[in-house]
Amino acid sequence: MVAAASLVAAVGAVTGMMSAFGDGRPSDDAEPLVTRSPSLLLPPPDVPAPSPTPTSASPSPSKSAAVKRSPTPARSEPKQEAVAAPVRLYRHPESQVLDWVASHPGDSRRTVIESRIADRPAAVWFADFTPATITARVRAVTAGAVAEGRVPVVVPYAIPQRDCGGASQGGASDLAAYDGWIDNFAAGLGSDEVVVILEPDSIAQADCLSAGVRADRFASLARAGRVLKAANPKARVYYDAGHSGWKPAAAQAAFLKQAGAASAVSSDGIFTNVSNFHRTSAEIAYARQVLSALGGPASLGAVIDTSRNGNGAPADGEWCDPAGRKIGEAPTLNTGEARIDAYLWVKLPGESDGCKGTPGTFSADYAYELAR
């Protein structure tokens, strides 16, 4: 399928790590973390907070024209300006790439894969339908991020008929079951900042559904956004806008509006390019076109998956583990681009689309090819 974007996670596995945003600046986690455990739009995460800067000293007291000097006023202590701490994105300590790095100490590819992929924050996927455990598993990620003072990115991926029966098929049995799963997912979000990438492909790929089934899906997605944001008002929820090589912006915006993406009670905006390869510049232009057509509050923004778009998309449209690709801009929360909230690594480089291995499984060969 030319337009397919995801094929992103094996059923029953949490495959990714945590993600961030970037435009060529160093990553939040470009340097290894000290440990391997677990207000967007604050100062750039890759720049250490400067030491508080004193204000200028009081001017020297002026001399009187008279013979006597005016008394010298007492010197005031320099004032300290408050400096906000930089926001860092969370790198989850459990991922296939970290497992590979730990188990291959002598591999010649290890240094490149570790420094350019494993040490970067990326998204944590929840791809299996497990209502009984999903709250605890989400809470483990968000609590781990809070403990490190970082912002996690989580991906709920269990909508019924996801991927329209493709390689990443699966999800809940029906929308009633999905609604309950989302309730449980939301219960694990905590009360601190978290980015939610809501159901990749669920809107852009909805043409595979009948009109009635599609309308029901969109109603469930709108509900999901409301539930997530009600559970944690600091959660930022983004909806599926496909990518610049897929649907026209106006057509995608019409679907997004039906799914609740234009409402501030359910949405903070859109995401593009998840598991795909289109260049950041093309995605910025496309995201802005979609947002313009979508309408809604001016606060709505976009996040872009830059994990594998360093060389752009293949000319032949191949989307399944294509050769000649490379990692893109490092994850960061500071893009410097209007209405572009972040660049994220939603799809973890090296995890297969289904051609280098089972969807969602890690390929060291592919990771090395992307990273070097």
mmCIF file of C-alpha atoms in Angstrom:
data_model
loop_
_atom_site.group_PDB
_atom_site.id
_atom_site.type_symbol
_atom_site.label_atom_id
_atom_site.label_comp_id
_atom_site.label_asym_id
_atom_site.label_seq_id
_atom_site.Cartn_x
_atom_site.Cartn_y
_atom_site.Cartn_z
ATOM 1 C CA MET A 1 0.000 0.000 0.000
ATOM 2 C CA VAL A 2 1.639 3.214 -1.171
ATOM 3 C CA ALA A 3 0.208 5.293 1.634
ATOM 4 C CA ALA A 4 0.709 2.911 4.520
ATOM 5 C CA ALA A 5 2.624 4.619 7.299
ATOM 6 C CA SER A 6 2.820 2.396 10.324
ATOM 7 C CA LEU A 7 3.426 -1.329 10.301
ATOM 8 C CA VAL A 8 5.018 -0.206 13.460
ATOM 9 C CA ALA A 9 4.581 -2.630 16.284
ATOM 10 C CA ALA A 10 4.330 -6.333 16.804
ATOM 11 C CA VAL A 11 1.111 -7.377 18.537
ATOM 12 C CA GLY A 12 1.595 -7.945 22.251
ATOM 13 C CA ALA A 13 4.837 -5.963 22.549
ATOM 14 C CA VAL A 14 5.811 -2.536 23.746
ATOM 15 C CA THR A 15 8.383 -1.831 21.076
ATOM 16 C CA GLY A 16 9.606 1.729 21.212
ATOM 17 C CA MET A 17 11.389 4.088 23.509
ATOM 18 C CA MET A 18 10.564 7.687 24.301
ATOM 19 C CA SER A 19 10.529 10.367 21.652
ATOM 20 C CA ALA A 20 11.251 14.096 21.358
ATOM 21 C CA PHE A 21 11.496 16.916 18.857
ATOM 22 C CA GLY A 22 14.402 18.399 16.661
ATOM 23 C CA ASP A 23 15.564 20.523 13.725
ATOM 24 C CA GLY A 24 19.213 19.642 13.410
ATOM 25 C CA ARG A 25 20.102 20.686 16.947
ATOM 26 C CA PRO A 26 21.563 18.063 19.260
ATOM 27 C CA SER A 27 19.110 15.698 20.860
ATOM 28 C CA ASP A 28 17.831 15.972 24.414
ATOM 29 C CA ASP A 29 19.716 12.771 24.991
ATOM 30 C CA ALA A 30 22.549 13.034 22.504
ATOM 31 C CA GLU A 31 24.850 12.114 25.376
ATOM 32 C CA PRO A 32 24.284 8.869 27.271
ATOM 33 C CA LEU A 33 22.146 9.083 30.369
ATOM 34 C CA VAL A 34 23.635 8.477 33.772
ATOM 35 C CA THR A 35 21.330 5.512 34.242
ATOM 36 C CA ARG A 36 19.213 3.436 31.921
ATOM 37 C CA SER A 37 16.065 3.636 33.995
ATOM 38 C CA PRO A 38 12.954 5.552 32.961
ATOM 39 C CA SER A 39 5.209 22.603 29.512
ATOM 40 C CA LEU A 40 6.225 21.474 26.275
ATOM 41 C CA LEU A 41 7.677 24.423 24.371
ATOM 42 C CA LEU A 42 10.017 25.464 27.143
ATOM 43 C CA PRO A 43 13.697 26.355 26.519
ATOM 44 C CA PRO A 44 15.537 24.013 24.126
ATOM 45 C CA PRO A 45 16.129 20.664 25.818
ATOM 46 C CA ASP A 46 19.585 20.321 24.363
ATOM 47 C CA VAL A 47 20.926 23.504 25.962
ATOM 48 C CA PRO A 48 21.842 23.397 29.659
ATOM 49 C CA ALA A 49 20.119 26.009 31.761
ATOM 50 C CA PRO A 50 22.469 28.950 32.206
ATOM 51 C CA SER A 51 23.569 29.917 35.649
ATOM 52 C CA PRO A 52 21.438 32.734 36.996
ATOM 53 C CA THR A 53 22.871 36.002 35.694
ATOM 54 C CA PRO A 54 23.256 38.926 38.093
ATOM 55 C CA THR A 55 21.768 42.217 37.040
ATOM 56 C CA SER A 56 24.092 45.157 36.487
ATOM 57 C CA ALA A 57 25.485 46.678 39.655
ATOM 58 C CA SER A 58 23.875 49.900 40.835
ATOM 59 C CA PRO A 59 25.533 52.924 39.245
ATOM 60 C CA SER A 60 28.146 54.660 41.303
ATOM 61 C CA PRO A 61 26.662 57.477 43.335
ATOM 62 C CA SER A 62 27.173 60.808 41.630
ATOM 63 C CA LYS A 63 29.270 63.504 43.270
ATOM 64 C CA SER A 64 27.607 66.677 44.423
ATOM 65 C CA ALA A 65 28.698 70.012 42.950
ATOM 66 C CA ALA A 66 29.216 71.148 46.549
ATOM 67 C CA VAL A 67 32.428 70.623 48.426
ATOM 68 C CA LYS A 68 30.852 67.882 50.562
ATOM 69 C CA ARG A 69 30.230 64.481 49.071
ATOM 70 C CA SER A 70 26.783 62.989 49.217
ATOM 71 C CA PRO A 71 26.668 59.929 51.470
ATOM 72 C CA THR A 72 27.485 56.749 49.562
ATOM 73 C CA PRO A 73 24.427 54.544 49.440
ATOM 74 C CA ALA A 74 24.763 50.969 50.593
ATOM 75 C CA ARG A 75 25.572 48.565 47.776
ATOM 76 C CA SER A 76 22.667 46.292 46.948
ATOM 77 C CA GLU A 77 23.265 42.612 46.303
ATOM 78 C CA PRO A 78 23.031 41.617 42.628
ATOM 79 C CA LYS A 79 19.582 40.345 41.747
ATOM 80 C CA GLN A 80 19.240 36.796 40.508
ATOM 81 C CA GLU A 81 17.003 36.196 37.512
ATOM 82 C CA ALA A 82 14.836 33.109 37.576
ATOM 83 C CA VAL A 83 15.753 30.664 34.835
ATOM 84 C CA ALA A 84 13.399 27.860 33.876
ATOM 85 C CA ALA A 85 14.931 24.401 33.934
ATOM 86 C CA PRO A 86 15.231 22.862 30.465
ATOM 87 C CA VAL A 87 12.762 20.128 29.572
ATOM 88 C CA ARG A 88 14.254 16.765 28.677
ATOM 89 C CA LEU A 89 12.455 13.927 26.948
ATOM 90 C CA TYR A 90 12.270 10.473 28.417
ATOM 91 C CA ARG A 91 14.236 7.508 27.158
ATOM 92 C CA HIS A 92 12.469 4.374 28.354
ATOM 93 C CA PRO A 93 14.939 1.807 29.730
ATOM 94 C CA GLU A 94 13.204 -1.128 28.048
ATOM 95 C CA SER A 95 13.521 -1.474 24.294
ATOM 96 C CA GLN A 96 14.787 -3.919 21.741
ATOM 97 C CA VAL A 97 17.674 -1.694 20.708
ATOM 98 C CA LEU A 98 18.889 -1.367 24.313
ATOM 99 C CA ASP A 99 18.599 -5.139 24.707
ATOM 100 C CA TRP A 100 20.674 -5.608 21.551
ATOM 101 C CA VAL A 101 23.344 -3.126 22.688
ATOM 102 C CA ALA A 102 23.627 -4.846 26.079
ATOM 103 C CA SER A 103 23.934 -8.301 24.557
ATOM 104 C CA HIS A 104 26.426 -7.440 21.788
ATOM 105 C CA PRO A 105 29.398 -5.758 23.518
ATOM 106 C CA GLY A 106 31.876 -6.873 20.859
ATOM 107 C CA ASP A 107 29.809 -6.165 17.754
ATOM 108 C CA SER A 108 31.505 -3.709 15.360
ATOM 109 C CA ARG A 109 28.147 -1.956 14.810
ATOM 110 C CA ARG A 110 27.474 -1.428 18.495
ATOM 111 C CA THR A 111 29.052 2.010 19.002
ATOM 112 C CA VAL A 112 27.208 3.561 16.070
ATOM 113 C CA ILE A 113 23.850 2.002 16.998
ATOM 114 C CA GLU A 114 24.216 2.895 20.663
ATOM 115 C CA SER A 115 25.297 6.518 20.203
ATOM 116 C CA ARG A 116 22.994 7.425 17.325
ATOM 117 C CA ILE A 117 19.860 5.420 18.136
ATOM 118 C CA ALA A 118 19.834 3.752 21.543
ATOM 119 C CA ASP A 119 20.856 6.867 23.448
ATOM 120 C CA ARG A 120 18.077 8.981 21.916
ATOM 121 C CA PRO A 121 14.601 9.265 23.430
ATOM 122 C CA ALA A 122 11.818 7.635 21.424
ATOM 123 C CA ALA A 123 8.145 6.802 21.812
ATOM 124 C CA VAL A 124 6.790 3.937 23.892
ATOM 125 C CA TRP A 125 4.182 1.905 22.008
ATOM 126 C CA PHE A 126 1.291 0.026 23.598
ATOM 127 C CA ALA A 127 0.206 -2.285 20.822
ATOM 128 C CA ASP A 128 -1.459 -5.182 22.602
ATOM 129 C CA PHE A 129 -5.024 -5.240 23.826
ATOM 130 C CA THR A 130 -4.572 -5.964 27.538
ATOM 131 C CA PRO A 131 -7.269 -4.160 29.557
ATOM 132 C CA ALA A 132 -6.225 -5.740 32.848
ATOM 133 C CA THR A 133 -2.617 -4.517 32.761
ATOM 134 C CA ILE A 134 -2.591 -1.425 30.573
ATOM 135 C CA THR A 135 -3.035 1.085 33.418
ATOM 136 C CA ALA A 136 -0.052 -0.257 35.347
ATOM 137 C CA ARG A 137 2.114 -0.429 32.249
ATOM 138 C CA VAL A 138 1.360 3.145 31.213
ATOM 139 C CA ARG A 139 1.862 4.317 34.792
ATOM 140 C CA ALA A 140 5.274 2.633 34.894
ATOM 141 C CA VAL A 141 6.370 4.753 31.918
ATOM 142 C CA THR A 142 4.904 8.057 33.100
ATOM 143 C CA ALA A 143 6.134 7.561 36.672
ATOM 144 C CA GLY A 144 9.597 6.700 35.398
ATOM 145 C CA ALA A 145 9.650 9.898 33.378
ATOM 146 C CA VAL A 146 8.535 11.983 36.368
ATOM 147 C CA ALA A 147 11.298 10.456 38.492
ATOM 148 C CA GLU A 148 13.845 11.747 35.973
ATOM 149 C CA GLY A 149 12.120 15.090 35.404
ATOM 150 C CA ARG A 150 11.406 14.223 31.792
ATOM 151 C CA VAL A 151 8.469 14.179 29.379
ATOM 152 C CA PRO A 152 7.363 10.793 27.997
ATOM 153 C CA VAL A 153 5.781 10.081 24.618
ATOM 154 C CA VAL A 154 3.267 7.228 24.551
ATOM 155 C CA VAL A 155 1.442 5.626 21.632
ATOM 156 C CA PRO A 156 -1.902 3.896 22.177
ATOM 157 C CA TYR A 157 -2.273 1.511 19.226
ATOM 158 C CA ALA A 158 -5.254 -0.790 19.709
ATOM 159 C CA ILE A 159 -8.098 0.609 17.576
ATOM 160 C CA PRO A 160 -10.219 -2.193 16.028
ATOM 161 C CA GLN A 161 -9.238 -3.110 12.456
ATOM 162 C CA ARG A 162 -5.997 -1.171 12.805
ATOM 163 C CA ASP A 163 -3.816 -1.196 9.699
ATOM 164 C CA CYS A 164 -6.876 -2.431 7.747
ATOM 165 C CA GLY A 165 -5.743 -6.028 8.041
ATOM 166 C CA GLY A 166 -2.129 -5.301 7.048
ATOM 167 C CA ALA A 167 1.023 -6.552 8.728
ATOM 168 C CA SER A 168 0.230 -4.680 11.960
ATOM 169 C CA GLN A 169 -3.366 -5.865 12.126
ATOM 170 C CA GLY A 170 -4.918 -6.430 15.522
ATOM 171 C CA GLY A 171 -6.307 -4.291 18.290
ATOM 172 C CA ALA A 172 -9.493 -4.456 20.300
ATOM 173 C CA SER A 173 -12.340 -6.685 19.166
ATOM 174 C CA ASP A 174 -14.779 -3.807 18.852
ATOM 175 C CA LEU A 175 -15.158 -0.129 19.717
ATOM 176 C CA ALA A 176 -16.886 -0.783 23.045
ATOM 177 C CA ALA A 177 -13.883 -2.821 24.144
ATOM 178 C CA TYR A 178 -11.553 -0.133 22.794
ATOM 179 C CA ASP A 179 -13.359 2.601 24.728
ATOM 180 C CA GLY A 180 -12.818 0.646 27.946
ATOM 181 C CA TRP A 181 -9.140 0.088 27.090
ATOM 182 C CA ILE A 182 -8.675 3.823 26.518
ATOM 183 C CA ASP A 183 -10.283 4.536 29.908
ATOM 184 C CA ASN A 184 -7.721 2.240 31.504
ATOM 185 C CA PHE A 185 -4.904 3.730 29.436
ATOM 186 C CA ALA A 186 -5.847 7.241 30.557
ATOM 187 C CA ALA A 187 -5.812 6.152 34.186
ATOM 188 C CA GLY A 188 -2.061 5.565 33.888
ATOM 189 C CA LEU A 189 -1.149 8.989 32.508
ATOM 190 C CA GLY A 190 -0.528 10.593 35.899
ATOM 191 C CA SER A 191 -0.691 14.360 36.322
ATOM 192 C CA ASP A 192 2.532 15.557 34.688
ATOM 193 C CA GLU A 193 3.316 16.429 31.087
ATOM 194 C CA VAL A 194 3.012 13.610 28.582
ATOM 195 C CA VAL A 195 2.698 13.494 24.801
ATOM 196 C CA VAL A 196 0.123 11.076 23.368
ATOM 197 C CA ILE A 197 0.363 9.987 19.710
ATOM 198 C CA LEU A 198 -3.178 8.700 19.312
ATOM 199 C CA GLU A 199 -3.535 5.676 17.025
ATOM 200 C CA PRO A 200 -1.223 5.988 14.001
ATOM 201 C CA ASP A 201 -3.021 5.292 10.690
ATOM 202 C CA SER A 202 -6.435 5.392 12.350
ATOM 203 C CA ILE A 203 -7.593 8.432 10.362
ATOM 204 C CA ALA A 204 -5.395 8.606 7.261
ATOM 205 C CA GLN A 205 -6.083 4.936 6.488
ATOM 206 C CA ALA A 206 -9.804 5.040 7.303
ATOM 207 C CA ASP A 207 -10.812 4.818 3.620
ATOM 208 C CA CYS A 208 -10.651 1.059 4.040
ATOM 209 C CA LEU A 209 -13.774 1.243 6.236
ATOM 210 C CA SER A 210 -17.379 1.628 5.203
ATOM 211 C CA ALA A 211 -18.877 5.072 5.836
ATOM 212 C CA GLY A 212 -20.783 3.862 8.887
ATOM 213 C CA VAL A 213 -17.866 2.018 10.451
ATOM 214 C CA ARG A 214 -15.605 4.986 9.743
ATOM 215 C CA ALA A 215 -18.011 7.385 11.461
ATOM 216 C CA ASP A 216 -18.131 5.103 14.500
ATOM 217 C CA ARG A 217 -14.329 4.968 14.607
ATOM 218 C CA PHE A 218 -14.056 8.748 14.422
ATOM 219 C CA ALA A 219 -16.588 9.136 17.253
ATOM 220 C CA SER A 220 -14.540 6.725 19.367
ATOM 221 C CA LEU A 221 -11.320 8.632 18.621
ATOM 222 C CA ALA A 222 -12.962 11.927 19.592
ATOM 223 C CA ARG A 223 -14.072 10.313 22.826
ATOM 224 C CA ALA A 224 -10.545 8.950 23.387
ATOM 225 C CA GLY A 225 -9.062 12.433 23.145
ATOM 226 C CA ARG A 226 -11.568 13.808 25.646
ATOM 227 C CA VAL A 227 -10.921 10.954 28.071
ATOM 228 C CA LEU A 228 -7.135 11.309 27.863
ATOM 229 C CA LYS A 229 -7.182 15.066 28.421
ATOM 230 C CA ALA A 230 -9.764 14.841 31.194
ATOM 231 C CA ALA A 231 -7.641 12.245 33.005
ATOM 232 C CA ASN A 232 -4.548 14.450 32.751
ATOM 233 C CA PRO A 233 -5.029 18.104 31.747
ATOM 234 C CA LYS A 234 -1.271 18.331 31.064
ATOM 235 C CA ALA A 235 -1.461 15.555 28.456
ATOM 236 C CA ARG A 236 -0.949 16.742 24.884
ATOM 237 C CA VAL A 237 -2.929 14.592 22.459
ATOM 238 C CA TYR A 238 -2.123 14.531 18.733
ATOM 239 C CA TYR A 239 -4.212 12.988 15.924
ATOM 240 C CA ASP A 240 -3.217 11.125 12.777
ATOM 241 C CA ALA A 241 -2.644 13.355 9.727
ATOM 242 C CA GLY A 242 -0.811 10.792 7.605
ATOM 243 C CA HIS A 243 2.036 12.452 5.720
ATOM 244 C CA SER A 244 2.763 14.827 2.871
ATOM 245 C CA GLY A 245 2.784 12.062 0.253
ATOM 246 C CA TRP A 246 -0.634 10.696 1.148
ATOM 247 C CA LYS A 247 -3.937 12.603 1.171
ATOM 248 C CA PRO A 248 -4.489 16.233 0.156
ATOM 249 C CA ALA A 249 -4.460 18.499 3.212
ATOM 250 C CA ALA A 250 -8.125 19.491 2.889
ATOM 251 C CA ALA A 251 -9.297 15.884 2.656
ATOM 252 C CA GLN A 252 -7.222 14.853 5.651
ATOM 253 C CA ALA A 253 -8.465 17.860 7.643
ATOM 254 C CA ALA A 254 -12.078 16.881 6.932
ATOM 255 C CA PHE A 255 -11.474 13.426 8.421
ATOM 256 C CA LEU A 256 -9.558 14.908 11.366
ATOM 257 C CA LYS A 257 -12.404 17.275 12.181
ATOM 258 C CA GLN A 258 -14.847 14.360 12.322
ATOM 259 C CA ALA A 259 -12.493 12.607 14.743
ATOM 260 C CA GLY A 260 -12.354 15.526 17.183
ATOM 261 C CA ALA A 261 -8.942 16.910 16.235
ATOM 262 C CA ALA A 262 -10.221 20.487 15.914
ATOM 263 C CA SER A 263 -11.563 20.636 19.473
ATOM 264 C CA ALA A 264 -9.390 21.803 22.366
ATOM 265 C CA VAL A 265 -11.216 19.450 24.753
ATOM 266 C CA SER A 266 -9.894 16.436 22.872
ATOM 267 C CA SER A 267 -6.877 17.582 20.855
ATOM 268 C CA ASP A 268 -3.635 19.543 20.847
ATOM 269 C CA GLY A 269 -3.169 19.084 17.133
ATOM 270 C CA ILE A 270 -1.862 16.533 14.651
ATOM 271 C CA PHE A 271 1.085 14.239 13.967
ATOM 272 C CA THR A 272 2.612 13.450 10.585
ATOM 273 C CA ASN A 273 5.135 11.089 8.977
ATOM 274 C CA VAL A 274 4.918 8.346 11.623
ATOM 275 C CA SER A 275 6.972 5.387 10.390
ATOM 276 C CA ASN A 276 7.546 7.159 7.092
ATOM 277 C CA PHE A 277 10.376 8.959 5.355
ATOM 278 C CA HIS A 278 9.256 12.312 3.981
ATOM 279 C CA ARG A 279 11.599 15.221 4.559
ATOM 280 C CA THR A 280 10.959 17.524 7.473
ATOM 281 C CA SER A 281 10.541 20.567 5.240
ATOM 282 C CA ALA A 282 7.760 18.843 3.290
ATOM 283 C CA GLU A 283 6.063 17.742 6.512
ATOM 284 C CA ILE A 284 6.203 21.246 8.000
ATOM 285 C CA ALA A 285 4.494 22.687 4.933
ATOM 286 C CA TYR A 286 1.914 19.904 4.859
ATOM 287 C CA ALA A 287 1.172 20.082 8.596
ATOM 288 C CA ARG A 288 0.531 23.809 8.356
ATOM 289 C CA GLN A 289 -1.820 23.265 5.413
ATOM 290 C CA VAL A 290 -3.746 20.637 7.356
ATOM 291 C CA LEU A 291 -3.966 22.846 10.441
ATOM 292 C CA SER A 292 -5.190 25.760 8.346
ATOM 293 C CA ALA A 293 -7.896 23.612 6.755
ATOM 294 C CA LEU A 294 -8.776 22.043 10.103
ATOM 295 C CA GLY A 295 -9.515 25.320 11.845
ATOM 296 C CA GLY A 296 -10.004 25.170 15.589
ATOM 297 C CA PRO A 297 -7.980 27.053 18.204
ATOM 298 C CA ALA A 298 -4.749 28.764 17.183
ATOM 299 C CA SER A 299 -3.051 26.717 19.916
ATOM 300 C CA LEU A 300 -3.309 23.534 17.835
ATOM 301 C CA GLY A 301 0.082 22.448 16.561
ATOM 302 C CA ALA A 302 1.845 19.523 14.927
ATOM 303 C CA VAL A 303 4.551 17.018 15.749
ATOM 304 C CA ILE A 304 6.608 15.294 13.064
ATOM 305 C CA ASP A 305 8.281 11.899 13.145
ATOM 306 C CA THR A 306 11.870 12.520 12.004
ATOM 307 C CA SER A 307 13.282 9.154 13.001
ATOM 308 C CA ARG A 308 14.022 7.902 9.466
ATOM 309 C CA ASN A 309 13.599 10.866 7.116
ATOM 310 C CA GLY A 310 17.202 12.039 6.757
ATOM 311 C CA ASN A 311 17.314 11.094 3.056
ATOM 312 C CA GLY A 312 13.659 11.691 2.316
ATOM 313 C CA ALA A 313 11.217 9.141 0.902
ATOM 314 C CA PRO A 314 12.252 6.692 -1.833
ATOM 315 C CA ALA A 315 11.368 7.839 -5.330
ATOM 316 C CA ASP A 316 9.497 4.600 -6.015
ATOM 317 C CA GLY A 317 7.233 5.089 -3.003
ATOM 318 C CA GLU A 318 8.509 2.024 -1.159
ATOM 319 C CA TRP A 319 7.534 2.209 2.516
ATOM 320 C CA CYS A 320 8.579 -1.191 3.893
ATOM 321 C CA ASP A 321 12.127 -0.975 5.278
ATOM 322 C CA PRO A 322 13.463 0.706 2.111
ATOM 323 C CA ALA A 323 17.202 0.864 1.518
ATOM 324 C CA GLY A 324 19.151 4.113 1.373
ATOM 325 C CA ARG A 325 17.332 5.851 4.230
ATOM 326 C CA LYS A 326 18.926 7.415 7.294
ATOM 327 C CA ILE A 327 17.948 8.875 10.642
ATOM 328 C CA GLY A 328 16.652 12.436 10.594
ATOM 329 C CA GLU A 329 16.650 15.429 12.919
ATOM 330 C CA ALA A 330 17.307 14.583 16.533
ATOM 331 C CA PRO A 331 14.295 14.592 18.845
ATOM 332 C CA THR A 332 13.610 17.973 20.412
ATOM 333 C CA LEU A 333 10.828 20.015 21.967
ATOM 334 C CA ASN A 334 12.164 23.184 20.378
ATOM 335 C CA THR A 335 11.793 23.245 16.608
ATOM 336 C CA GLY A 336 11.957 27.008 16.040
ATOM 337 C CA GLU A 337 9.100 26.575 13.559
ATOM 338 C CA ALA A 338 5.687 28.189 13.993
ATOM 339 C CA ARG A 339 2.956 25.675 14.898
ATOM 340 C CA ILE A 340 5.431 22.777 14.864
ATOM 341 C CA ASP A 341 5.518 21.686 18.481
ATOM 342 C CA ALA A 342 8.173 19.016 18.217
ATOM 343 C CA TYR A 343 10.175 16.572 16.169
ATOM 344 C CA LEU A 344 9.784 13.078 17.578
ATOM 345 C CA TRP A 345 11.210 9.656 17.048
ATOM 346 C CA VAL A 346 7.895 7.829 17.094
ATOM 347 C CA LYS A 347 9.091 4.894 15.027
ATOM 348 C CA LEU A 348 12.316 3.600 16.560
ATOM 349 C CA PRO A 349 14.991 3.295 13.840
ATOM 350 C CA GLY A 350 15.877 -0.334 13.290
ATOM 351 C CA GLU A 351 12.463 -1.752 14.164
ATOM 352 C CA SER A 352 11.124 -3.409 11.033
ATOM 353 C CA ASP A 353 8.078 -2.423 8.994
ATOM 354 C CA GLY A 354 7.742 -6.085 8.075
ATOM 355 C CA CYS A 355 10.330 -6.615 5.321
ATOM 356 C CA LYS A 356 13.508 -6.859 7.406
ATOM 357 C CA GLY A 357 11.707 -9.099 9.883
ATOM 358 C CA THR A 358 8.395 -9.467 11.689
ATOM 359 C CA PRO A 359 6.746 -6.046 12.072
ATOM 360 C CA GLY A 360 8.118 -4.323 15.150
ATOM 361 C CA THR A 361 11.147 -6.575 15.601
ATOM 362 C CA PHE A 362 14.617 -5.040 15.754
ATOM 363 C CA SER A 363 17.095 -5.488 12.907
ATOM 364 C CA ALA A 364 20.668 -4.529 13.781
ATOM 365 C CA ASP A 365 21.595 -4.489 10.093
ATOM 366 C CA TYR A 366 18.843 -2.009 9.281
ATOM 367 C CA ALA A 367 19.576 0.101 12.345
ATOM 368 C CA TYR A 368 23.238 0.309 11.369
ATOM 369 C CA GLU A 369 22.357 1.203 7.790
ATOM 370 C CA LEU A 370 20.119 4.045 9.031
ATOM 371 C CA ALA A 371 22.585 5.312 11.640
ATOM 372 C CA ARG A 372 25.890 5.301 9.786
#
